[in-house]
Amino acid sequence: MAEEAHSQVIDQVVQDALDKASLTERELSAVAVTIGPGLSLCLRVGVQKARRVAGSFNLPIISVHHMEAHALVARLIEKELQFPFLALLISGGHNLLVLAHDLGHYTQLGTTIDDAIGEAFDKTAKWLGLDMRKSGGPAVEQLAQEGDAESVRFSIPMKQHKDCNFSYAGLKTQVKLAIASRNIDAKVPLSCASSLDRSSRADIAASFQRVAVLHLEERCERAVEWALKIEPSIKHLVVSGGVASNQYVRARLDQVVQKYSLQLVCPPPNLCTDNGVMIAWTGIENFRVGRYDPPPPANDPDDFMYDLRPRWPLGEEYAEGRSEARSLRRARVHPSLSSLVQASLQQQ
């Protein structure tokens, strides 16, 4: 279904973009297109269209990493943002902390090990019966303003893990249990007259948002410390992706960077969610330094084996951080095992 939906609208979307820019295909310098990460069937639709346009008008083609584009679009609106910088990319499918050394050169400090923060916001909105026509995140953020963020005691994920990775699956479970314990009917929309206990829903929304963002804060603070060891000259933390539109997230992370005399850079909300501007801008950045492929043949067949990358890590994993986290985990495990052995011997 997703592939079909893409195929039905892509020609018109491209034409609308050209019309809005008052351009024709012949006036383009190159064509930029996302090749990953994402659903391969949907990626293929975009790449096919890009190659048809590039081939028909003899234009170079630029392959773009979707998550890199989220990080780089901040350089479009913040002219003082220079490499190196730290980036937190948060959306429905991703949680990434990356150190951007230079264009195309990244070190991954942390990623999600299960669910991303945007997924947790969406599920919480659904379970609370909020309006999901656009996205669950804004609905939870709005309702949370009415609630007491200290009223429901959710535990912060991965508190004992001294790394920069993220996990929101457990917090989702805590939210679901909190809703069930208060006998809130998640099937009844909050807007309905029959919906009861708005204050309880607001308390859950506020408490969830507080802990979800505390998890971000802890990971970001550690990532800043790691990043400063690797690149002492960093001056900015970029926060991008759909969840970066959340004003509570921005305010809390701004407090984190102030501790380290860094500047927080967030694209405007319309450039935080998935958008064509970020792909075009990443194309421009690469085009300027000569990173592009030659024009494809004009008669490029639709079944051409494209270089799609549904799974495409952004940069290399920070090895020292991984080793540090593992050593801390071992330090916690060994005393626990010893205690179990001693207890067993005492019982014999």
Coordinates of C-alpha atoms in Angstrom, one line a residue:
M1 CA 0.0 0.0 0.0
A2 CA 2.8 2.4 0.9
E3 CA 4.5 1.8 -2.5
E4 CA 1.3 2.3 -4.4
A5 CA 0.6 5.6 -2.5
H6 CA 4.0 6.9 -3.3
S7 CA 3.6 5.9 -7.0
Q8 CA 0.3 7.7 -7.3
V9 CA 1.5 11.1 -6.1
I10 CA 5.2 11.3 -6.9
D11 CA 4.8 12.9 -10.4
Q12 CA 2.5 15.6 -9.1
V13 CA 4.6 16.2 -6.0
V14 CA 7.7 16.8 -8.1
Q15 CA 5.8 19.1 -10.5
D16 CA 4.3 21.1 -7.6
A17 CA 7.8 21.6 -6.2
L18 CA 9.1 22.8 -9.5
D19 CA 6.1 25.1 -10.0
K20 CA 6.5 26.6 -6.5
A21 CA 10.2 27.3 -7.2
S22 CA 9.3 28.7 -10.7
L23 CA 11.7 26.3 -12.3
T24 CA 11.7 23.6 -15.0
E25 CA 13.7 20.4 -15.1
R26 CA 16.1 22.0 -17.6
E27 CA 17.1 24.6 -15.1
L28 CA 18.2 22.2 -12.4
S29 CA 21.9 21.6 -11.7
A30 CA 21.4 18.1 -10.2
V31 CA 18.9 15.7 -8.7
A32 CA 19.1 14.6 -5.1
V33 CA 17.2 11.5 -3.8
T34 CA 17.0 9.5 -0.6
I35 CA 18.4 5.9 -1.0
G36 CA 18.0 5.0 2.7
P37 CA 17.4 4.1 5.4
G38 CA 13.7 3.3 5.0
L39 CA 11.2 0.9 3.3
S40 CA 12.9 -0.4 0.1
L41 CA 9.7 -0.4 -1.9
C42 CA 9.0 3.3 -1.2
L43 CA 12.7 4.2 -1.7
R44 CA 12.6 2.6 -5.1
V45 CA 9.7 4.8 -6.2
G46 CA 11.7 7.9 -5.4
V47 CA 14.9 6.7 -7.0
Q48 CA 13.1 5.6 -10.2
K49 CA 11.6 9.1 -10.5
A50 CA 14.9 10.8 -9.7
R51 CA 16.8 8.7 -12.3
R52 CA 14.1 9.4 -15.0
V53 CA 14.4 13.2 -14.4
A54 CA 18.2 13.1 -14.3
G55 CA 18.5 10.8 -17.3
S56 CA 16.1 12.9 -19.4
F57 CA 17.9 16.1 -18.8
N58 CA 21.5 14.8 -18.4
L59 CA 21.8 15.8 -14.8
P60 CA 24.1 14.4 -12.1
I61 CA 22.4 12.4 -9.4
I62 CA 23.1 12.7 -5.7
S63 CA 22.4 9.8 -3.2
V64 CA 21.2 11.1 0.2
H65 CA 21.2 9.5 3.6
H66 CA 17.8 10.4 5.2
M67 CA 19.2 10.8 8.7
E68 CA 22.2 12.8 7.5
A69 CA 19.7 15.2 5.8
H70 CA 17.9 15.7 9.2
A71 CA 21.2 16.8 10.7
L72 CA 22.4 18.9 7.8
V73 CA 19.3 20.9 7.3
A74 CA 20.2 22.9 10.4
R75 CA 23.1 24.4 8.5
L76 CA 20.6 25.9 6.1
I77 CA 19.0 28.0 8.8
E78 CA 22.0 28.5 11.1
K79 CA 24.8 30.0 9.1
E80 CA 27.2 29.8 12.0
L81 CA 26.8 26.1 12.4
Q82 CA 30.2 24.6 11.3
F83 CA 31.7 21.2 11.5
P84 CA 32.3 19.5 13.9
F85 CA 29.0 19.5 15.8
L86 CA 26.9 17.0 17.8
A87 CA 23.4 16.0 16.5
L88 CA 20.5 14.3 18.2
L89 CA 18.0 13.0 15.7
I90 CA 14.7 12.0 17.2
S91 CA 11.6 10.8 15.3
G92 CA 9.1 8.0 15.2
G93 CA 11.6 5.5 13.9
H94 CA 15.0 6.7 15.1
N95 CA 16.9 7.9 18.1
L96 CA 20.5 8.8 17.0
L97 CA 23.3 10.7 18.7
V98 CA 26.0 11.4 16.1
L99 CA 29.2 13.4 16.1
A100 CA 29.4 15.2 12.7
H101 CA 33.1 15.6 12.0
D102 CA 32.6 16.8 8.4
L103 CA 30.3 16.2 5.5
G104 CA 29.9 12.4 5.1
H105 CA 32.1 11.7 8.2
Y106 CA 30.2 10.8 11.3
T107 CA 30.7 8.8 14.6
Q108 CA 27.6 7.2 16.1
L109 CA 27.6 7.7 19.8
G110 CA 24.2 6.2 20.5
T111 CA 21.1 4.7 18.9
T112 CA 17.8 3.1 19.9
I113 CA 17.9 -0.6 21.0
D114 CA 14.1 -1.0 20.6
D115 CA 11.5 1.7 20.2
A116 CA 12.2 5.4 19.4
I117 CA 10.8 8.3 21.3
G118 CA 8.4 9.3 18.6
E119 CA 6.9 5.8 18.6
A120 CA 6.4 6.1 22.4
F121 CA 4.6 9.5 22.0
D122 CA 2.3 8.1 19.3
K123 CA 1.4 5.0 21.3
T124 CA 0.7 7.1 24.4
A125 CA -1.5 9.4 22.4
K126 CA -3.4 6.4 21.0
W127 CA -3.9 4.8 24.5
L128 CA -5.1 8.1 25.9
G129 CA -7.7 8.5 23.2
L130 CA -6.1 11.7 21.7
D131 CA -6.6 13.0 18.2
M132 CA -4.2 11.1 15.9
R133 CA -5.1 12.7 12.6
K134 CA -1.7 14.3 12.3
S135 CA 0.7 12.9 14.9
G136 CA 0.5 11.7 18.5
G137 CA 3.4 13.8 19.7
P138 CA 1.8 17.3 19.5
A139 CA -1.4 15.9 21.1
V140 CA 0.5 14.5 24.1
E141 CA 2.5 17.7 24.4
Q142 CA -0.7 19.8 24.5
L143 CA -2.5 17.6 27.0
A144 CA 0.6 17.4 29.2
Q145 CA 0.4 21.2 29.8
E146 CA -2.7 20.5 31.9
G147 CA -1.2 17.7 34.0
D148 CA 1.1 17.2 37.0
A149 CA 4.3 15.7 35.7
E150 CA 5.2 14.4 39.2
S151 CA 1.9 12.6 39.7
V152 CA 2.7 9.2 38.0
R153 CA 6.1 7.7 39.0
F154 CA 7.5 6.2 35.8
S155 CA 11.1 5.0 36.0
I156 CA 13.7 6.4 33.6
P157 CA 14.8 3.9 31.0
M158 CA 18.3 2.4 31.1
K159 CA 19.3 4.3 34.2
Q160 CA 22.1 1.9 35.0
H161 CA 23.5 1.7 31.5
K162 CA 26.3 4.2 31.2
D163 CA 26.2 4.6 27.4
C164 CA 24.3 6.8 25.0
N165 CA 21.8 4.3 23.7
F166 CA 18.0 4.7 24.0
S167 CA 15.1 2.4 24.9
Y168 CA 11.5 3.4 25.1
A169 CA 9.8 -0.1 25.0
G170 CA 9.7 -0.3 28.8
L171 CA 8.3 3.2 29.3
K172 CA 5.5 2.3 26.8
T173 CA 4.7 -0.7 29.0
Q174 CA 4.6 1.5 32.1
V175 CA 2.2 4.0 30.4
K176 CA -0.1 1.2 29.4
L177 CA -0.2 -0.2 32.9
A178 CA -0.8 3.2 34.4
I179 CA -3.8 3.7 32.0
A180 CA -5.2 0.3 32.9
S181 CA -4.8 0.8 36.6
R182 CA -6.9 4.0 36.4
N183 CA -9.7 2.2 34.4
I184 CA -9.4 4.7 31.5
D185 CA -11.1 3.5 28.4
A186 CA -8.5 4.1 25.7
K187 CA -11.2 3.4 23.0
V188 CA -13.2 6.5 24.0
P189 CA -11.7 9.6 22.3
L190 CA -10.9 12.5 24.7
S191 CA -13.0 14.8 22.6
C192 CA -16.2 12.8 23.2
A193 CA -18.7 13.9 25.8
S194 CA -18.7 10.5 27.3
S195 CA -15.0 10.6 27.9
L196 CA -14.2 10.8 31.7
D197 CA -11.3 11.7 33.9
R198 CA -9.4 14.2 31.7
S199 CA -7.2 15.2 34.6
S200 CA -5.9 11.6 35.0
R201 CA -5.1 11.5 31.3
A202 CA -3.3 14.8 31.5
D203 CA -1.3 13.6 34.5
I204 CA -0.2 10.5 32.6
A205 CA 0.7 12.5 29.5
A206 CA 2.7 15.0 31.6
S207 CA 4.5 12.3 33.6
F208 CA 5.3 10.3 30.5
Q209 CA 6.7 13.3 28.7
R210 CA 8.8 14.3 31.6
V211 CA 10.5 10.8 31.9
A212 CA 10.8 10.4 28.1
V213 CA 12.7 13.6 27.9
L214 CA 14.7 12.9 31.1
H215 CA 16.0 9.9 29.2
L216 CA 17.0 12.2 26.3
E217 CA 18.7 14.6 28.7
E218 CA 20.8 11.9 30.4
R219 CA 21.9 10.4 27.0
C220 CA 22.7 13.9 25.6
E221 CA 24.7 15.0 28.5
R222 CA 26.9 11.9 28.3
A223 CA 27.2 12.3 24.5
V224 CA 28.3 15.9 24.9
E225 CA 31.1 14.7 27.3
W226 CA 32.1 12.0 24.9
A227 CA 32.0 14.4 21.9
L228 CA 34.1 17.0 23.6
K229 CA 36.8 14.3 24.2
I230 CA 36.9 13.5 20.5
E231 CA 36.3 17.0 19.1
P232 CA 37.0 19.6 21.7
S233 CA 36.1 22.4 19.3
I234 CA 32.4 21.6 19.0
K235 CA 30.1 24.5 19.8
H236 CA 26.6 23.3 18.8
L237 CA 24.1 20.5 19.5
V238 CA 21.7 20.1 16.6
V239 CA 18.3 18.6 17.5
S240 CA 16.2 17.5 14.5
G241 CA 13.6 15.0 13.4
G242 CA 9.9 15.1 14.1
V243 CA 10.1 15.1 17.9
A244 CA 12.4 18.1 17.8
S245 CA 9.2 20.2 17.2
N246 CA 8.2 19.6 20.8
Q247 CA 8.9 22.8 22.7
Y248 CA 9.3 21.0 26.0
V249 CA 12.0 18.8 24.5
R250 CA 13.8 22.0 23.2
A251 CA 13.6 23.8 26.5
R252 CA 15.0 20.8 28.5
L253 CA 17.8 20.2 26.0
D254 CA 18.7 23.8 26.0
Q255 CA 19.4 23.6 29.7
V256 CA 21.7 20.6 29.1
V257 CA 23.9 22.4 26.5
Q258 CA 24.1 25.5 28.6
K259 CA 26.1 23.5 31.2
Y260 CA 28.8 23.0 28.6
S261 CA 28.6 26.5 27.0
L262 CA 27.2 25.0 23.8
Q263 CA 24.4 26.4 21.6
L264 CA 21.3 24.5 20.8
V265 CA 20.2 24.6 17.1
C266 CA 16.8 23.3 16.1
P267 CA 15.3 23.7 12.6
P268 CA 11.8 25.3 12.5
P269 CA 9.1 22.7 12.9
N270 CA 8.3 22.4 9.2
L271 CA 11.9 21.3 8.6
C272 CA 12.0 18.9 11.6
T273 CA 9.5 16.5 10.2
D274 CA 10.3 14.6 6.9
N275 CA 10.5 17.1 4.1
G276 CA 12.0 17.6 0.7
V277 CA 14.0 20.7 1.7
M278 CA 16.4 18.7 3.8
I279 CA 17.1 16.3 0.9
A280 CA 17.6 19.2 -1.5
W281 CA 19.9 20.9 1.0
T282 CA 22.0 17.8 1.6
G283 CA 22.2 17.5 -2.2
I284 CA 23.6 21.0 -2.4
E285 CA 26.2 20.4 0.3
N286 CA 27.4 17.3 -1.6
F287 CA 27.2 19.0 -5.0
R288 CA 29.4 21.8 -3.8
V289 CA 32.3 19.4 -3.0
G290 CA 31.9 17.3 -6.1
R291 CA 30.1 14.3 -4.5
Y292 CA 27.7 13.1 -7.1
D293 CA 27.2 10.4 -9.7
P294 CA 27.2 11.0 -13.5
P295 CA 23.8 11.3 -15.3
P296 CA 22.1 7.9 -15.7
P297 CA 21.1 6.8 -19.2
A298 CA 17.9 8.5 -20.6
N299 CA 16.4 5.1 -21.2
D300 CA 17.1 3.7 -17.7
P301 CA 14.7 0.8 -17.2
D302 CA 12.4 0.9 -14.2
D303 CA 13.6 -2.5 -13.1
F304 CA 17.2 -1.3 -12.8
M305 CA 18.9 -2.7 -9.7
Y306 CA 19.3 0.5 -7.7
D307 CA 21.7 0.9 -4.8
L308 CA 19.0 1.1 -2.1
R309 CA 20.0 0.9 1.5
P310 CA 17.0 0.2 3.7
R311 CA 19.4 -0.3 6.7
W312 CA 22.1 2.2 6.6
P313 CA 24.0 3.3 9.8
L314 CA 25.0 6.9 9.9
G315 CA 28.8 6.7 10.6
E316 CA 30.9 4.2 12.6
E317 CA 30.0 3.3 16.2
Y318 CA 32.1 4.9 18.9
A319 CA 34.3 1.9 20.0
E320 CA 35.6 3.5 23.2
G321 CA 32.1 4.3 24.4
R322 CA 31.0 0.7 23.7
S323 CA 33.9 -0.7 25.6
E324 CA 33.3 1.7 28.5
A325 CA 29.6 0.7 28.7
R326 CA 30.4 -3.0 28.6
S327 CA 33.0 -2.7 31.3
L328 CA 30.5 -1.0 33.6
R329 CA 27.9 -3.7 32.9
R330 CA 30.5 -6.4 33.8
A331 CA 31.3 -4.5 37.0
R332 CA 27.6 -4.7 38.0
V333 CA 27.1 -8.3 37.0
H334 CA 30.1 -9.9 38.8
P335 CA 29.2 -8.9 42.4
S336 CA 25.7 -10.0 41.7
L337 CA 26.8 -13.5 40.6
S338 CA 29.2 -13.8 43.6
S339 CA 26.3 -12.9 45.9
L340 CA 24.2 -15.6 44.4
V341 CA 26.9 -18.2 44.8
Q342 CA 27.5 -17.3 48.4
A343 CA 23.8 -17.4 49.2
S344 CA 23.6 -20.8 47.6
L345 CA 26.5 -22.2 49.7
Q346 CA 25.0 -20.8 52.9
Q347 CA 21.8 -22.6 52.2
Q348 CA 23.5 -26.0 51.8

